[in-house]
Amino acid sequence: GENVGLHLPTLSVQEGDNSIINCAYSNSASDYFIWYKQESGKGPQFIIDIRSNMDKRQGQRVTVLLNKTVKHLSLQIAATQPGDSAVYFCAENWGRNAGNMLTFGGGTRLMVKP
Amino acid sequence: DGGITQSPKYLFRKEGQNVTLSCEQNLNHDAMYWYRQDPGQGLRLIYYSQIVNDFQKGDIAEGYSVSREKKESFPLTVTSAQKNPTAFYLCASSLGGNQPQHFGDGTRLSIL
């Protein structure tokens, strides 16, 4: 899509397989993390969030894992479907300016092959 | 339906012209944000407002201005001082604190 990166890291998976999208975050003080999905020509859509007092959280077909030791976040999508094809962004909140300030990663493009 | 509405979807700017992008939310959120998205990059924060009649600069505020006269509205003006305005602009709102930001569907700004 024209509003997302042309040179994003790309993950290509077969329909029905599980997908794992990884994100390395930058600030050890971050206490809140979000995954967003962005389809071409649209704004980011909230998928799932997790707070730093947890290491795993599950939603519908999605699981987020947080490893604070190595500052790593992952999004697992079960039974990936063609509609999951999009760019996925992680975002962290480290309380910048005492507000809800998110810092976004560069994004990963997920392509689902039928 | 509750949500965030951005308009217009596409906008063209002439040299030396200021343009204003609209963002309206009916989610009763206190906090609102403007981001810029360029190809190959994530979202970068332009301005944010945590409450009516107050706003703060983000990481890339130069060449932009905002106002927050009403809780539901947070318009962004791209001034002639912004020399590289071509981008996808996204507005978001949240309850504040550790709550997710919810986004509109963006405005694509191009130069004529």
mmCIF file of C-alpha atoms in Angstrom:
data_model
loop_
_atom_site.group_PDB
_atom_site.id
_atom_site.type_symbol
_atom_site.label_atom_id
_atom_site.label_comp_id
_atom_site.label_asym_id
_atom_site.label_seq_id
_atom_site.Cartn_x
_atom_site.Cartn_y
_atom_site.Cartn_z
ATOM 1 C CA GLY A 1 0.000 0.000 0.000
ATOM 2 C CA GLU A 2 1.127 3.532 -0.656
ATOM 3 C CA ASN A 3 1.139 4.586 2.948
ATOM 4 C CA VAL A 4 3.299 1.789 4.315
ATOM 5 C CA GLY A 5 6.951 1.117 3.865
ATOM 6 C CA LEU A 6 8.330 -0.192 0.622
ATOM 7 C CA HIS A 7 11.299 -1.839 2.306
ATOM 8 C CA LEU A 8 9.758 -3.299 5.409
ATOM 9 C CA PRO A 9 10.896 -6.652 6.765
ATOM 10 C CA THR A 10 8.529 -9.215 5.313
ATOM 11 C CA LEU A 11 7.212 -12.448 6.740
ATOM 12 C CA SER A 12 5.594 -14.789 4.251
ATOM 13 C CA VAL A 13 3.488 -17.660 5.572
ATOM 14 C CA GLN A 14 1.136 -20.248 4.191
ATOM 15 C CA GLU A 15 -2.535 -19.932 4.971
ATOM 16 C CA GLY A 16 -3.354 -22.002 8.027
ATOM 17 C CA ASP A 17 0.157 -21.854 9.476
ATOM 18 C CA ASN A 18 1.030 -19.933 12.621
ATOM 19 C CA SER A 19 2.840 -16.601 12.303
ATOM 20 C CA ILE A 20 5.299 -15.056 14.710
ATOM 21 C CA ILE A 21 6.187 -11.384 14.360
ATOM 22 C CA ASN A 22 9.005 -10.052 16.496
ATOM 23 C CA CYS A 23 9.827 -6.648 17.882
ATOM 24 C CA ALA A 24 12.813 -5.382 19.845
ATOM 25 C CA TYR A 25 11.857 -2.410 21.968
ATOM 26 C CA SER A 26 14.194 0.307 23.043
ATOM 27 C CA ASN A 27 13.532 1.409 26.600
ATOM 28 C CA SER A 28 13.843 -0.811 29.666
ATOM 29 C CA ALA A 29 11.512 1.609 31.498
ATOM 30 C CA SER A 30 8.627 0.887 29.118
ATOM 31 C CA ASP A 31 5.641 -0.444 31.015
ATOM 32 C CA TYR A 32 2.989 -0.847 28.339
ATOM 33 C CA PHE A 33 3.103 -2.371 24.877
ATOM 34 C CA ILE A 34 0.656 -2.570 22.002
ATOM 35 C CA TRP A 35 0.445 -4.396 18.691
ATOM 36 C CA TYR A 36 -1.297 -2.719 15.777
ATOM 37 C CA LYS A 37 -2.323 -4.006 12.361
ATOM 38 C CA GLN A 38 -2.346 -1.612 9.411
ATOM 39 C CA GLU A 39 -3.958 -2.439 6.091
ATOM 40 C CA SER A 40 -3.240 -0.478 2.967
ATOM 41 C CA GLY A 41 -4.853 2.962 2.960
ATOM 42 C CA LYS A 42 -6.116 2.676 6.529
ATOM 43 C CA GLY A 43 -5.088 3.703 10.000
ATOM 44 C CA PRO A 44 -3.519 1.262 12.483
ATOM 45 C CA GLN A 45 -6.003 -1.035 14.169
ATOM 46 C CA PHE A 46 -5.500 -2.125 17.792
ATOM 47 C CA ILE A 47 -4.893 -5.875 18.127
ATOM 48 C CA ILE A 48 -3.717 -6.570 21.657
ATOM 49 C CA ASP A 49 -1.818 -4.932 24.493
ATOM 50 C CA ILE A 50 0.227 -6.096 27.453
ATOM 51 C CA ARG A 51 1.536 -4.458 30.600
ATOM 52 C CA SER A 52 5.023 -5.003 31.950
ATOM 53 C CA ASN A 53 3.794 -6.984 34.953
ATOM 54 C CA MET A 54 2.760 -9.769 32.559
ATOM 55 C CA ASP A 55 4.778 -11.946 30.194
ATOM 56 C CA LYS A 56 1.938 -13.366 28.132
ATOM 57 C CA ARG A 57 -1.522 -12.347 27.079
ATOM 58 C CA GLN A 58 -3.941 -14.089 24.773
ATOM 59 C CA GLY A 59 -6.700 -12.783 22.574
ATOM 60 C CA GLN A 60 -8.735 -14.282 19.805
ATOM 61 C CA ARG A 61 -6.180 -16.161 17.633
ATOM 62 C CA VAL A 62 -3.426 -13.870 18.867
ATOM 63 C CA THR A 63 -0.917 -14.121 21.686
ATOM 64 C CA VAL A 64 1.577 -11.491 22.779
ATOM 65 C CA LEU A 65 4.743 -12.523 24.615
ATOM 66 C CA LEU A 66 6.923 -10.087 26.516
ATOM 67 C CA ASN A 67 10.515 -10.812 27.510
ATOM 68 C CA LYS A 68 11.735 -7.874 29.566
ATOM 69 C CA THR A 69 15.176 -9.391 30.093
ATOM 70 C CA VAL A 70 16.068 -8.989 26.431
ATOM 71 C CA LYS A 71 13.518 -6.248 25.641
ATOM 72 C CA HIS A 72 11.661 -8.404 23.160
ATOM 73 C CA LEU A 73 8.015 -8.528 22.199
ATOM 74 C CA SER A 74 6.362 -11.006 19.873
ATOM 75 C CA LEU A 75 2.944 -11.420 18.303
ATOM 76 C CA GLN A 76 1.774 -14.903 17.481
ATOM 77 C CA ILE A 77 -1.139 -15.372 15.100
ATOM 78 C CA ALA A 78 -2.692 -18.815 15.024
ATOM 79 C CA ALA A 79 -4.063 -20.340 11.821
ATOM 80 C CA THR A 80 -3.100 -17.343 9.713
ATOM 81 C CA GLN A 81 -5.722 -16.256 7.192
ATOM 82 C CA PRO A 82 -5.466 -14.131 4.021
ATOM 83 C CA GLY A 83 -7.229 -11.325 5.892
ATOM 84 C CA ASP A 84 -4.269 -11.173 8.258
ATOM 85 C CA SER A 85 -2.074 -9.820 5.456
ATOM 86 C CA ALA A 86 -1.038 -6.339 6.583
ATOM 87 C CA VAL A 87 1.788 -4.401 8.217
ATOM 88 C CA TYR A 88 2.134 -4.995 11.947
ATOM 89 C CA PHE A 89 3.604 -2.430 14.328
ATOM 90 C CA CYS A 90 4.647 -2.758 17.922
ATOM 91 C CA ALA A 91 4.548 0.299 20.172
ATOM 92 C CA GLU A 92 5.922 0.951 23.652
ATOM 93 C CA ASN A 93 5.012 3.466 26.314
ATOM 94 C CA TRP A 94 7.693 4.533 28.750
ATOM 95 C CA GLY A 95 5.819 7.343 30.337
ATOM 96 C CA ARG A 96 7.472 10.072 28.330
ATOM 97 C CA ASN A 97 6.320 13.448 29.580
ATOM 98 C CA ALA A 98 4.093 11.608 32.070
ATOM 99 C CA GLY A 99 1.584 10.965 29.316
ATOM 100 C CA ASN A 100 0.364 8.148 27.140
ATOM 101 C CA MET A 101 3.176 8.549 24.648
ATOM 102 C CA LEU A 102 3.795 5.686 22.291
ATOM 103 C CA THR A 103 7.001 5.035 20.392
ATOM 104 C CA PHE A 104 6.420 2.886 17.301
ATOM 105 C CA GLY A 105 8.658 0.312 15.707
ATOM 106 C CA GLY A 106 9.281 0.299 11.969
ATOM 107 C CA GLY A 107 6.764 -2.426 11.172
ATOM 108 C CA THR A 108 6.749 -5.917 9.626
ATOM 109 C CA ARG A 109 4.772 -6.848 6.547
ATOM 110 C CA LEU A 110 2.898 -10.151 6.816
ATOM 111 C CA MET A 111 2.011 -11.839 3.541
ATOM 112 C CA VAL A 112 -0.275 -14.844 3.638
ATOM 113 C CA LYS A 113 -0.110 -17.236 0.712
ATOM 114 C CA PRO A 114 -3.346 -19.036 -0.122
ATOM 115 C CA ASP B 1 -20.776 4.277 15.721
ATOM 116 C CA GLY B 2 -18.055 5.700 17.945
ATOM 117 C CA GLY B 3 -14.789 6.460 16.276
ATOM 118 C CA ILE B 4 -12.325 8.898 14.833
ATOM 119 C CA THR B 5 -13.018 10.676 11.575
ATOM 120 C CA GLN B 6 -10.295 12.279 9.519
ATOM 121 C CA SER B 7 -10.963 14.448 6.511
ATOM 122 C CA PRO B 8 -10.258 14.844 3.736
ATOM 123 C CA LYS B 9 -8.868 11.459 2.718
ATOM 124 C CA TYR B 10 -6.660 13.093 0.065
ATOM 125 C CA LEU B 11 -5.327 16.636 0.073
ATOM 126 C CA PHE B 12 -3.098 18.597 -2.245
ATOM 127 C CA ARG B 13 -1.024 21.588 -1.254
ATOM 128 C CA LYS B 14 0.400 24.297 -3.448
ATOM 129 C CA GLU B 15 3.715 25.973 -2.754
ATOM 130 C CA GLY B 16 3.457 28.527 0.042
ATOM 131 C CA GLN B 17 0.030 27.372 1.096
ATOM 132 C CA ASN B 18 -1.164 26.337 4.540
ATOM 133 C CA VAL B 19 -3.581 23.422 4.710
ATOM 134 C CA THR B 20 -5.627 22.110 7.604
ATOM 135 C CA LEU B 21 -6.406 18.482 8.285
ATOM 136 C CA SER B 22 -9.498 17.687 10.308
ATOM 137 C CA CYS B 23 -9.756 15.136 13.126
ATOM 138 C CA GLU B 24 -12.962 14.559 15.070
ATOM 139 C CA GLN B 25 -13.677 11.896 17.707
ATOM 140 C CA ASN B 26 -16.868 10.928 19.489
ATOM 141 C CA LEU B 27 -15.226 8.523 21.920
ATOM 142 C CA ASN B 28 -15.149 11.095 24.740
ATOM 143 C CA HIS B 29 -11.372 10.698 24.908
ATOM 144 C CA ASP B 30 -9.323 13.359 26.654
ATOM 145 C CA ALA B 31 -6.088 12.765 24.772
ATOM 146 C CA MET B 32 -5.551 13.265 21.037
ATOM 147 C CA TYR B 33 -2.478 12.871 18.839
ATOM 148 C CA TRP B 34 -1.163 13.604 15.365
ATOM 149 C CA TYR B 35 1.368 11.336 13.659
ATOM 150 C CA ARG B 36 3.160 11.412 10.369
ATOM 151 C CA GLN B 37 3.912 8.211 8.466
ATOM 152 C CA ASP B 38 6.482 8.009 5.662
ATOM 153 C CA PRO B 39 7.302 4.935 3.576
ATOM 154 C CA GLY B 40 9.781 2.671 5.314
ATOM 155 C CA GLN B 41 9.223 4.271 8.709
ATOM 156 C CA GLY B 42 6.932 3.868 11.638
ATOM 157 C CA LEU B 43 4.737 6.617 13.007
ATOM 158 C CA ARG B 44 6.337 9.798 14.270
ATOM 159 C CA LEU B 45 4.583 12.077 16.732
ATOM 160 C CA ILE B 46 3.888 15.642 15.596
ATOM 161 C CA TYR B 47 1.720 17.072 18.372
ATOM 162 C CA TYR B 48 -0.398 15.790 21.202
ATOM 163 C CA SER B 49 -3.042 17.145 23.537
ATOM 164 C CA GLN B 50 -3.933 15.606 26.862
ATOM 165 C CA ILE B 51 -6.790 17.986 27.612
ATOM 166 C CA VAL B 52 -8.830 20.743 26.013
ATOM 167 C CA ASN B 53 -6.970 24.041 25.501
ATOM 168 C CA ASP B 54 -3.611 22.384 26.034
ATOM 169 C CA PHE B 55 -1.202 20.766 23.589
ATOM 170 C CA GLN B 56 2.470 19.862 23.409
ATOM 171 C CA LYS B 57 5.037 19.415 20.665
ATOM 172 C CA GLY B 58 6.022 15.928 19.700
ATOM 173 C CA ASP B 59 9.206 14.795 17.994
ATOM 174 C CA ILE B 60 8.688 16.539 14.642
ATOM 175 C CA ALA B 61 6.545 19.629 15.351
ATOM 176 C CA GLU B 62 8.444 22.098 13.154
ATOM 177 C CA GLY B 63 6.266 23.382 10.315
ATOM 178 C CA TYR B 64 3.021 22.245 11.939
ATOM 179 C CA SER B 65 0.482 23.840 14.270
ATOM 180 C CA VAL B 66 -2.575 22.584 16.149
ATOM 181 C CA SER B 67 -5.458 23.795 18.289
ATOM 182 C CA ARG B 68 -7.659 22.061 20.834
ATOM 183 C CA GLU B 69 -10.657 24.288 21.461
ATOM 184 C CA LYS B 70 -13.091 21.407 21.811
ATOM 185 C CA LYS B 71 -12.651 17.964 23.335
ATOM 186 C CA GLU B 72 -13.784 16.197 20.188
ATOM 187 C CA SER B 73 -11.679 18.144 17.682
ATOM 188 C CA PHE B 74 -7.922 18.419 17.098
ATOM 189 C CA PRO B 75 -7.156 20.007 13.704
ATOM 190 C CA LEU B 76 -3.615 20.012 12.304
ATOM 191 C CA THR B 77 -2.318 22.795 10.075
ATOM 192 C CA VAL B 78 0.586 22.027 7.779
ATOM 193 C CA THR B 79 2.235 25.383 7.205
ATOM 194 C CA SER B 80 4.361 26.586 4.314
ATOM 195 C CA ALA B 81 7.343 26.247 6.652
ATOM 196 C CA GLN B 82 7.060 22.457 6.380
ATOM 197 C CA LYS B 83 9.284 21.840 3.359
ATOM 198 C CA ASN B 84 8.576 18.157 2.961
ATOM 199 C CA PRO B 85 4.886 17.767 3.768
ATOM 200 C CA THR B 86 4.146 14.802 1.514
ATOM 201 C CA ALA B 87 3.151 11.994 3.874
ATOM 202 C CA PHE B 88 0.279 10.046 5.377
ATOM 203 C CA TYR B 89 -1.114 11.830 8.449
ATOM 204 C CA LEU B 90 -2.800 9.900 11.209
ATOM 205 C CA CYS B 91 -4.863 11.170 14.109
ATOM 206 C CA ALA B 92 -5.439 9.141 17.260
ATOM 207 C CA SER B 93 -7.205 9.471 20.586
ATOM 208 C CA SER B 94 -7.101 7.682 23.914
ATOM 209 C CA LEU B 95 -8.402 7.788 27.449
ATOM 210 C CA GLY B 96 -4.852 8.562 28.570
ATOM 211 C CA GLY B 97 -2.649 6.587 30.900
ATOM 212 C CA ASN B 98 -1.804 3.071 29.763
ATOM 213 C CA GLN B 99 -4.711 2.775 27.386
ATOM 214 C CA PRO B 100 -4.514 2.042 23.664
ATOM 215 C CA GLN B 101 -4.639 4.812 21.128
ATOM 216 C CA HIS B 102 -7.337 4.469 18.498
ATOM 217 C CA PHE B 103 -6.646 5.769 15.009
ATOM 218 C CA GLY B 104 -8.553 7.352 12.185
ATOM 219 C CA ASP B 105 -8.056 6.262 8.581
ATOM 220 C CA GLY B 106 -5.633 9.020 7.739
ATOM 221 C CA THR B 107 -5.185 11.866 5.278
ATOM 222 C CA ARG B 108 -2.709 11.593 2.428
ATOM 223 C CA LEU B 109 -1.135 14.963 1.689
ATOM 224 C CA SER B 110 0.679 15.587 -1.567
ATOM 225 C CA ILE B 111 2.337 18.584 -3.194
ATOM 226 C CA LEU B 112 1.024 20.014 -6.450
#
